[in-house]
Backbone as CSV, one residue per row, in Angstrom:
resi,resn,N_x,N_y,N_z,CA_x,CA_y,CA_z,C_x,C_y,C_z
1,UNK,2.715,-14.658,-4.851,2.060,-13.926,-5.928,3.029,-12.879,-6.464
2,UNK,3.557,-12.739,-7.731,4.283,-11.720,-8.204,3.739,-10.568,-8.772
3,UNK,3.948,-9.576,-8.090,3.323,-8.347,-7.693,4.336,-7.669,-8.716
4,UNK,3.280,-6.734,-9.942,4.119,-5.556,-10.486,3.470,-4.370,-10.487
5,UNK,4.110,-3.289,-9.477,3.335,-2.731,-8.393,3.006,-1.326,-9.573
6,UNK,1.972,-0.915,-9.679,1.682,0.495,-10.975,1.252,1.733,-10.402
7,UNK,0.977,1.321,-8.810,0.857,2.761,-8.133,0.861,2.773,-6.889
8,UNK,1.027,3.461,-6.358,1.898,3.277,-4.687,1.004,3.504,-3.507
9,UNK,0.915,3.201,-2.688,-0.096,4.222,-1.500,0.245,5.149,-1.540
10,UNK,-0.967,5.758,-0.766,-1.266,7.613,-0.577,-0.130,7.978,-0.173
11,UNK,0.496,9.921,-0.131,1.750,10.296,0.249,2.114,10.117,1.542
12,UNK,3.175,10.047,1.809,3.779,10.000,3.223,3.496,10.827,4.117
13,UNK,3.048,10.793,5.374,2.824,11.771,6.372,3.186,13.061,6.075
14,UNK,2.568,14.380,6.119,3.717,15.070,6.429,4.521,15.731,7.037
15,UNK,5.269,16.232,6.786,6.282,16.575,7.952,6.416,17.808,8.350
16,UNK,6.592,18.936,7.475,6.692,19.754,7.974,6.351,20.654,9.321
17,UNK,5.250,20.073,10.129,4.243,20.956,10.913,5.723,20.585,12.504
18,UNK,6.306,19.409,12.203,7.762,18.541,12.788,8.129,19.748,12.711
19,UNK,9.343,19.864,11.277,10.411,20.709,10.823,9.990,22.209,11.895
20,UNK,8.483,22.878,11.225,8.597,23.985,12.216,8.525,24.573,13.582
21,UNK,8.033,23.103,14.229,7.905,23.117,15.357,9.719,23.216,15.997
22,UNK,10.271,22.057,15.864,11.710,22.385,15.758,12.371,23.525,15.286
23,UNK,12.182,24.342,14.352,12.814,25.185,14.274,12.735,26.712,15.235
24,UNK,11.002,26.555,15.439,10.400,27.241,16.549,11.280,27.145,17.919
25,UNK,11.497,25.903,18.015,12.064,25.552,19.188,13.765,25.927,19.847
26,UNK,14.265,25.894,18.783,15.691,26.343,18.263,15.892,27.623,18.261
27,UNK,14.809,28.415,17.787,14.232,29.938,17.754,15.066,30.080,16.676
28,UNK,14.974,29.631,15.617,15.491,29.347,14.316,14.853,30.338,13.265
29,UNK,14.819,31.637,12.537,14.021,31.946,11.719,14.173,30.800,10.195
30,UNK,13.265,31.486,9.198,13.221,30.449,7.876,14.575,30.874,7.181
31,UNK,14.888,31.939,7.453,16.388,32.561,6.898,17.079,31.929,6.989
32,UNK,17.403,31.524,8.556,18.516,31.069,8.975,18.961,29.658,8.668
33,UNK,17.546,28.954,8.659,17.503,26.985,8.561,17.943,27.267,7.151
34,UNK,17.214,28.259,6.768,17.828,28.347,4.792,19.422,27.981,4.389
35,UNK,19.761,29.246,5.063,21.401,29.398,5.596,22.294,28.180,5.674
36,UNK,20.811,27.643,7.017,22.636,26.417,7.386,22.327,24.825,6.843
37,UNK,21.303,25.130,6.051,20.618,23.717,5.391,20.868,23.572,3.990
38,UNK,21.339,24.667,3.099,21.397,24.827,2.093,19.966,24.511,1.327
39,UNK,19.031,25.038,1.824,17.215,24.271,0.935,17.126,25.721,1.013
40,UNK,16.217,26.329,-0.315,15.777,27.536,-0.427,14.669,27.968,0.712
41,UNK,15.090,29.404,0.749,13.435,29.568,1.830,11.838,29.358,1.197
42,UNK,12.381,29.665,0.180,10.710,29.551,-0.661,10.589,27.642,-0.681
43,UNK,11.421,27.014,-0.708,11.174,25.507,-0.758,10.878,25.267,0.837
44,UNK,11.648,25.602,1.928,11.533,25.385,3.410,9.522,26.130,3.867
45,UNK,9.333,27.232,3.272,7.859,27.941,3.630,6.843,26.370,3.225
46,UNK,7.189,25.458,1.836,6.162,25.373,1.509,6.373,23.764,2.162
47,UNK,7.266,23.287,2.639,7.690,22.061,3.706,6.689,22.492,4.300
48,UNK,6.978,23.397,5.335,6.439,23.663,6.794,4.651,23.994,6.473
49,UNK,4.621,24.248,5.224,3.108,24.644,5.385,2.491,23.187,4.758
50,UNK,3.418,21.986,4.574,2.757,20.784,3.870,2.297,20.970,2.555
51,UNK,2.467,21.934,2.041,2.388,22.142,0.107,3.416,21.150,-0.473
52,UNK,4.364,20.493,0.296,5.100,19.302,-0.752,5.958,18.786,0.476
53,UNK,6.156,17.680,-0.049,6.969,16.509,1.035,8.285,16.091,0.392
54,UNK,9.571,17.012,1.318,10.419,16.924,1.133,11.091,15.537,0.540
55,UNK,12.376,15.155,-0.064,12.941,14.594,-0.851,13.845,13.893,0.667
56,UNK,14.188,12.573,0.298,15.404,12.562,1.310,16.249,13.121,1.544
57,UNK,16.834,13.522,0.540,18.402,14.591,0.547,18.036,15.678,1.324
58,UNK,16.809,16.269,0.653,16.258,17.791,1.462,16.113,17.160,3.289
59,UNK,15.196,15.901,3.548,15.384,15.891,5.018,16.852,15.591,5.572
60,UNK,17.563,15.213,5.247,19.338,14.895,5.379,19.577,16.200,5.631
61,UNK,19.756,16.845,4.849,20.128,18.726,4.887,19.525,19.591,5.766
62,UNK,17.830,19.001,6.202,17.188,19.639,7.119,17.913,19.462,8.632
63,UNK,17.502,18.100,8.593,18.001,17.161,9.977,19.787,17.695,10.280
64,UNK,20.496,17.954,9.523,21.826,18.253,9.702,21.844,19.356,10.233
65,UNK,21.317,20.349,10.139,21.405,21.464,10.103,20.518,21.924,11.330
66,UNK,19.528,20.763,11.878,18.933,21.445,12.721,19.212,20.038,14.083
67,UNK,20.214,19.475,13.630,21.388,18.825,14.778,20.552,17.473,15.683
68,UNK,19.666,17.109,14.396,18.847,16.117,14.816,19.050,15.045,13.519
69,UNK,18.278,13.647,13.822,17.851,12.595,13.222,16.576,12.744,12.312
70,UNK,17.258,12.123,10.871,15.788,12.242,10.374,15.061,11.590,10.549
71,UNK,15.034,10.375,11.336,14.426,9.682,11.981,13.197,10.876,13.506
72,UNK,14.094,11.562,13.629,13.475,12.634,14.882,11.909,13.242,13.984
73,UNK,13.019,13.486,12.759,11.477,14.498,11.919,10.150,13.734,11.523
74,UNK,10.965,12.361,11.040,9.893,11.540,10.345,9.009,11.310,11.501
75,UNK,9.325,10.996,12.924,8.621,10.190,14.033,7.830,11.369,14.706
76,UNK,8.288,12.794,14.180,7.246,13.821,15.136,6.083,14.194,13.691
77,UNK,6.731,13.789,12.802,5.035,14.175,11.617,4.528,12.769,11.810
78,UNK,4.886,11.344,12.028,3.914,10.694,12.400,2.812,11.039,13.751
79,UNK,3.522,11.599,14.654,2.505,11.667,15.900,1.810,12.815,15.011
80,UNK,1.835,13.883,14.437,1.384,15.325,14.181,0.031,14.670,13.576
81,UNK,0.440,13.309,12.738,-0.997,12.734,11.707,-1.542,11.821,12.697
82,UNK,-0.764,11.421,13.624,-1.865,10.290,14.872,-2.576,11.153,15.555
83,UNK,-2.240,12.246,16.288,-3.145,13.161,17.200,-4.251,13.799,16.303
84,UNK,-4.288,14.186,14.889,-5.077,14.551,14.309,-6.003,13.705,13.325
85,UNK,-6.058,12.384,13.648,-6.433,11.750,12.698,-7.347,11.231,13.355
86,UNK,-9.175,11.449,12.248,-9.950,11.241,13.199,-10.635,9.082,13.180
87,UNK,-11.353,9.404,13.978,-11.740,8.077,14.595,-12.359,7.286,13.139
88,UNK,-12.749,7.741,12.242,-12.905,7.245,10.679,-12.084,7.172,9.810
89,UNK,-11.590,6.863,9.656,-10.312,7.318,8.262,-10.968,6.980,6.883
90,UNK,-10.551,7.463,6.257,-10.689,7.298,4.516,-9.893,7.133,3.646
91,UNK,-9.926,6.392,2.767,-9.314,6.279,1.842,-9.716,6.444,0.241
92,UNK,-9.568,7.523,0.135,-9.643,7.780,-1.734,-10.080,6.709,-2.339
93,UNK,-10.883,6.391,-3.599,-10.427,5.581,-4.169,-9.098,5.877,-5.520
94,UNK,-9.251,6.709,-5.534,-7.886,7.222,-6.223,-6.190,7.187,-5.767
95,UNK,-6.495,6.762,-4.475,-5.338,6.633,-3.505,-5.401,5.190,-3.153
96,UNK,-6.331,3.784,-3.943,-6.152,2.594,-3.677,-4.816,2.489,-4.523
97,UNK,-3.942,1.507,-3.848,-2.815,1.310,-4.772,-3.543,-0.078,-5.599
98,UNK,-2.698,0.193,-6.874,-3.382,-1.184,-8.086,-2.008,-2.205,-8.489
99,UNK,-2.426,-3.281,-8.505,-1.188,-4.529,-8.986,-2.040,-4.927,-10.702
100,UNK,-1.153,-5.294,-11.147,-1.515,-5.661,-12.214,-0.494,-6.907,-12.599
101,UNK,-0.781,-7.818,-13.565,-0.355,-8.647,-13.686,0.441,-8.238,-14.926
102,UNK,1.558,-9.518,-15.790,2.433,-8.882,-16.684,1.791,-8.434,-17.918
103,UNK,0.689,-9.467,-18.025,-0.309,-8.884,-19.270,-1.137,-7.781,-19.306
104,UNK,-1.431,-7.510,-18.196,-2.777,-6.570,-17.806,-4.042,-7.562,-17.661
105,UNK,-4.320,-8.390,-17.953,-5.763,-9.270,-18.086,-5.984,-9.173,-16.146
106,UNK,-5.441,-8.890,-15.442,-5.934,-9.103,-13.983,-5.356,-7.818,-13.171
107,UNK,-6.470,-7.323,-12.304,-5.790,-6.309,-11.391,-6.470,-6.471,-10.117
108,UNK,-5.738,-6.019,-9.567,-5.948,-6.009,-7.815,-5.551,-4.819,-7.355
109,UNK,-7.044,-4.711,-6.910,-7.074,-3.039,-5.926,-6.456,-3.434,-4.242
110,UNK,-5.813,-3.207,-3.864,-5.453,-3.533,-2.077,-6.332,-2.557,-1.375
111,UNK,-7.205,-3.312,-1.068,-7.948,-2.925,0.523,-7.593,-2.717,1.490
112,UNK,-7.099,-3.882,1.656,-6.463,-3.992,3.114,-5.502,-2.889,3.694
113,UNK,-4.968,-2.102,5.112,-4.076,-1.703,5.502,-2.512,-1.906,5.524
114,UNK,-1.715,-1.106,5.148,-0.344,-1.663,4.613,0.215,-2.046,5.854
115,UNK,-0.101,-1.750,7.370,0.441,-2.778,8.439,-0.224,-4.232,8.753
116,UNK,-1.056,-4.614,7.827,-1.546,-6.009,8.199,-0.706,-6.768,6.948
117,UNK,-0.144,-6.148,5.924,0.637,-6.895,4.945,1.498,-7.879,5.732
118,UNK,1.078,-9.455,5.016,1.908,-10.479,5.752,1.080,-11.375,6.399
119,UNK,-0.075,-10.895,6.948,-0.924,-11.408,7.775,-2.247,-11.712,7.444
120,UNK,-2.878,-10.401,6.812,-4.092,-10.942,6.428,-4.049,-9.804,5.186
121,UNK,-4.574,-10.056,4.025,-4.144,-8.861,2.633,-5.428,-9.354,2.277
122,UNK,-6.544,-7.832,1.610,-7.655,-8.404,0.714,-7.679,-7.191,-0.375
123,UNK,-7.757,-8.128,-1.180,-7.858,-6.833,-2.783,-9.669,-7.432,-3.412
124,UNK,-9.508,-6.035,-4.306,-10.611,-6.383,-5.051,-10.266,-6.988,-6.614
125,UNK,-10.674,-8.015,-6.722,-9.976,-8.583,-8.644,-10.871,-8.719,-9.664
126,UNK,-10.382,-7.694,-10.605,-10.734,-8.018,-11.766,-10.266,-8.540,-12.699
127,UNK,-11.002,-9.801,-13.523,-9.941,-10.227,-14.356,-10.653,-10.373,-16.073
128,UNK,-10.016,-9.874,-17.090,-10.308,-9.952,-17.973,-10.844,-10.979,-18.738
129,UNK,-11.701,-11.995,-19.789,-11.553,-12.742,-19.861,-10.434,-13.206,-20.361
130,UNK,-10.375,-14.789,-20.467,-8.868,-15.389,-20.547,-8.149,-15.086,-19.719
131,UNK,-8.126,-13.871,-19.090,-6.963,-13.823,-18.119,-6.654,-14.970,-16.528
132,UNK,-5.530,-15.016,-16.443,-4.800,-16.050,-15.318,-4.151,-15.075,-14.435
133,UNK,-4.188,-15.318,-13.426,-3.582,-14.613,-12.428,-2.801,-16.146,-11.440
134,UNK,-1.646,-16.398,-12.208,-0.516,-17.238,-10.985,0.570,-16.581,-10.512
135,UNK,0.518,-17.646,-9.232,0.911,-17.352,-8.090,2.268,-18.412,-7.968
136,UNK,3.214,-17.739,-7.152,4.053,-18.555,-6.628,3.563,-19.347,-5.427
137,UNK,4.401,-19.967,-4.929,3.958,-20.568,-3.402,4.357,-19.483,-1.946
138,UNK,3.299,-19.048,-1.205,3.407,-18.150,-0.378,3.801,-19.102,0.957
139,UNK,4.182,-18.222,2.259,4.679,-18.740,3.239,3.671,-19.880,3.496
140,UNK,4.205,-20.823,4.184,3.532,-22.110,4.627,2.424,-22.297,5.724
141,UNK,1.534,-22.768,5.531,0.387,-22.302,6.207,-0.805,-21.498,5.342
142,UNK,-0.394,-20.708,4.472,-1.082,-19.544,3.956,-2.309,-19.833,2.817
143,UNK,-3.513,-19.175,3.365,-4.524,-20.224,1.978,-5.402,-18.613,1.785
144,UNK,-5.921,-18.855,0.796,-6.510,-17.850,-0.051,-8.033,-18.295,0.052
145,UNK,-8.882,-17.293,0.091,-10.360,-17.259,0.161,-10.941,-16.168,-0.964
146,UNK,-11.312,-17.267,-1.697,-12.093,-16.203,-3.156,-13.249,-16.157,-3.180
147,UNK,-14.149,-14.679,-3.439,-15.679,-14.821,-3.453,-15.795,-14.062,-4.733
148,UNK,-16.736,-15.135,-4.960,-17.259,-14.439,-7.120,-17.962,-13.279,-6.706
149,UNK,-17.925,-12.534,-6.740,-19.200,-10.960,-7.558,-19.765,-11.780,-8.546
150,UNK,-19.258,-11.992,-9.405,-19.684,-11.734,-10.967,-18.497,-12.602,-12.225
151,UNK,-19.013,-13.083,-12.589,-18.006,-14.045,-14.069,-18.375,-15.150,-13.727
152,UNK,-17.639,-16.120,-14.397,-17.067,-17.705,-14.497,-15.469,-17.834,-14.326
153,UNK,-15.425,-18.554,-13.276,-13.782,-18.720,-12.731,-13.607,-20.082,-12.507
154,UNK,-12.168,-19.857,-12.415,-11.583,-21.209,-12.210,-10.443,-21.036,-11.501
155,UNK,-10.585,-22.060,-10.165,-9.274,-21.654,-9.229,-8.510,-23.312,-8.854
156,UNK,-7.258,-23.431,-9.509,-6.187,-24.407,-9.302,-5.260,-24.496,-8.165
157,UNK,-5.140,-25.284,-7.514,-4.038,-25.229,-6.074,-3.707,-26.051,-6.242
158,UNK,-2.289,-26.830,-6.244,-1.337,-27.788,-6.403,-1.837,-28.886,-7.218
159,UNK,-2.864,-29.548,-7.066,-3.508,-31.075,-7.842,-4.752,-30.755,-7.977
160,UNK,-5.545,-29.697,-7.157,-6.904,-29.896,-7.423,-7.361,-28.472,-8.152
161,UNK,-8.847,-28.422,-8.366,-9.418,-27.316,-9.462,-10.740,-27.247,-9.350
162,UNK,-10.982,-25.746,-9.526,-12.522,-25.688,-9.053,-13.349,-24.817,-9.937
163,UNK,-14.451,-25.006,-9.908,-14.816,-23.787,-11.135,-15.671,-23.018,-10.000
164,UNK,-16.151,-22.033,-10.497,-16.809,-20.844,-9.229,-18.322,-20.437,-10.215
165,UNK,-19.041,-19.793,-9.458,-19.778,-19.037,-10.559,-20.137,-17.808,-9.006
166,UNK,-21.003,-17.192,-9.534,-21.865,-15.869,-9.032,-22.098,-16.106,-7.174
167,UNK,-21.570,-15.955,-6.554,-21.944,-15.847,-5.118,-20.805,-17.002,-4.314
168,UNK,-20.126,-17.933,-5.435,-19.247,-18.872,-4.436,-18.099,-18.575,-4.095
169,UNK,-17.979,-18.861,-2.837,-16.374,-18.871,-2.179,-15.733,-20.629,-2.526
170,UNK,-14.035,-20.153,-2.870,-13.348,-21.005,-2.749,-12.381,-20.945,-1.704
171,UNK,-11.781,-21.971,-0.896,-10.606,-21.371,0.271,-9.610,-22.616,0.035
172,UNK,-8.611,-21.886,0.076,-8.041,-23.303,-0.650,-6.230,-22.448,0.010
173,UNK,-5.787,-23.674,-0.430,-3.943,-23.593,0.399,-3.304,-23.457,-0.956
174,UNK,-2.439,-21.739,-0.320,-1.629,-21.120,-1.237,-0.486,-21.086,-1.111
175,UNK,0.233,-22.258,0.184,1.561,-22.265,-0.080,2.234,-23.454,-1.095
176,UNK,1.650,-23.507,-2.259,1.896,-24.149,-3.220,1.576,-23.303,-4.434
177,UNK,1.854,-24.039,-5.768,1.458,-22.907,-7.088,0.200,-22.949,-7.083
178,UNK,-0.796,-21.453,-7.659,-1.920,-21.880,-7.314,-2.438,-20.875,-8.277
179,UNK,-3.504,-21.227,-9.063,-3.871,-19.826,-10.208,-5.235,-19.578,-9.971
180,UNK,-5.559,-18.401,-10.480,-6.908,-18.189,-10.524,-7.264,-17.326,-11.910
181,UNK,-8.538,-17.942,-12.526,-8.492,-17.739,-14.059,-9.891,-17.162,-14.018
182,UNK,-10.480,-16.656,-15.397,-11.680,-15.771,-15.412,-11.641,-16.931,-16.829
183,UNK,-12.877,-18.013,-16.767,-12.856,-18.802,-18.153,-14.400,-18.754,-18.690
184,UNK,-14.539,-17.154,-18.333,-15.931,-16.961,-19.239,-15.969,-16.077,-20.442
185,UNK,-16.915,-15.351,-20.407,-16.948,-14.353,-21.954,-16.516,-12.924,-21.201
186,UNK,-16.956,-12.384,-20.244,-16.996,-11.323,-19.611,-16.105,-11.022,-18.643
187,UNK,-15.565,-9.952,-18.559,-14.738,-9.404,-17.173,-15.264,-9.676,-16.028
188,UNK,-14.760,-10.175,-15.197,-15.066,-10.895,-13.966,-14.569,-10.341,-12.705
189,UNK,-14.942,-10.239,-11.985,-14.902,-9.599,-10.337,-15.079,-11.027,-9.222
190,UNK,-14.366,-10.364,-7.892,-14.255,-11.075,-7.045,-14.231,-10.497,-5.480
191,UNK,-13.729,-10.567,-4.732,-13.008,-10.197,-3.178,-11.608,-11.478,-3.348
192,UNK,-10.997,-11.409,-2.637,-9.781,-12.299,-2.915,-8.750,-11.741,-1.481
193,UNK,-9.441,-12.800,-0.165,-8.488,-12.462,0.949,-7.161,-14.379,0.930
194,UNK,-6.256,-13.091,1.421,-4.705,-13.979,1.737,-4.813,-14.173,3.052
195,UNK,-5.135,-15.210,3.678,-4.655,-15.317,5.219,-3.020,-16.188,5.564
196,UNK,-2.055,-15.221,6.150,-0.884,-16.130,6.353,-1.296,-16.660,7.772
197,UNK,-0.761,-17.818,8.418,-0.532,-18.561,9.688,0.833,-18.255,10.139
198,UNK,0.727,-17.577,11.073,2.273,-17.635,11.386,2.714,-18.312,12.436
199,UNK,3.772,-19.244,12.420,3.513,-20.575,13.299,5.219,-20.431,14.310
């Protein structure tokens, strides 16, 4: 499926609560990391308090200066968001990332978690009418399961073709070309899970 990606997942962990713990540790004041990091103190206060998530260059300059890996910083603000992260999680819907196709006639909200990418992926699709949403051929093994919400669809996989209406699932093998079309009057909705096999 050729993905043209229009908005990204939510921001990256952050880090700072890392940075000051380390610098704590070092017995480092904000002066000093200022000093030997070349990052302003007023930019280093608002790191450490998570008001903005440093730039690579800025963690390069951090990490140098405080005689570690930025790999060290990135891996102690991941634990900082695992120990505090509670047994529910949420996700925005403003923080779903969206795909869109080259026309716009089709979009896909990603549901799914960005560590199951590869394995099992489910978006929500809307597709305009007329709009087509094709696909390349995905890894081998890999078949797609579509459920209508709402429209008139039509879903093609290598030789065969199906039309859908209001409540039907199609499951069909997507390691071949394979499209899925909205061939009614109205904007059309779906669920639309990718299962890969990995063999």
């Amino acid at each position: 499926m050729a993905r043209d990606l229009t908005s990204l997942p939510h921001d990256p962990p952050p880090v700072g609560q890392a940075i000051q713990a380390i610098r704590s540790q070092q017995k480092l004041s904000l002066d000093a990391l200022s000093k030997r990091s070349g990052v302003s103190k007023s930019m280093l206060s608002q790191i450490e308090r998570n008001l903005t998530n440093p730039t690579i260059a800025v963690l390069w300059k951090l990490a140098q200066a405080l005689d570690i890996s930025v790999g060290d910083i990135l891996g102690l603000g991941m634990e900082a968001v695992s120990a505090a992260e509670p047994s529910i999680t949420l996700q925005p819907a403003h923080a779903t990332p969206v795909i869109k196709n080259k026309d716009g006639t089709c979009e896909l909200r990603i549901l799914g978690p960005i560590d199951l990418a590869g394995t099992t992926e489910w978006y929500a699709l809307t597709v305009e009418p007329g709009g087509v949403l094709a696909s390349d051929p995905h890894e081998t093994g890999t078949r797609e399961h579509l459920t209508v919400l709402s429209g008139h669809w039509k879903v093609q996989s290598g030789n065969s073709e199906q039309q859908l209406q209001t409540g039907d699932t199609a499951r069909y093998p997507a390691d071949q070309p394979h499209t899925i079309s909205n061939v009614g009057d109205t904007t059309a909705t779906a669920w639309l899970v990718v299962e890969s096999i990995r063999r």
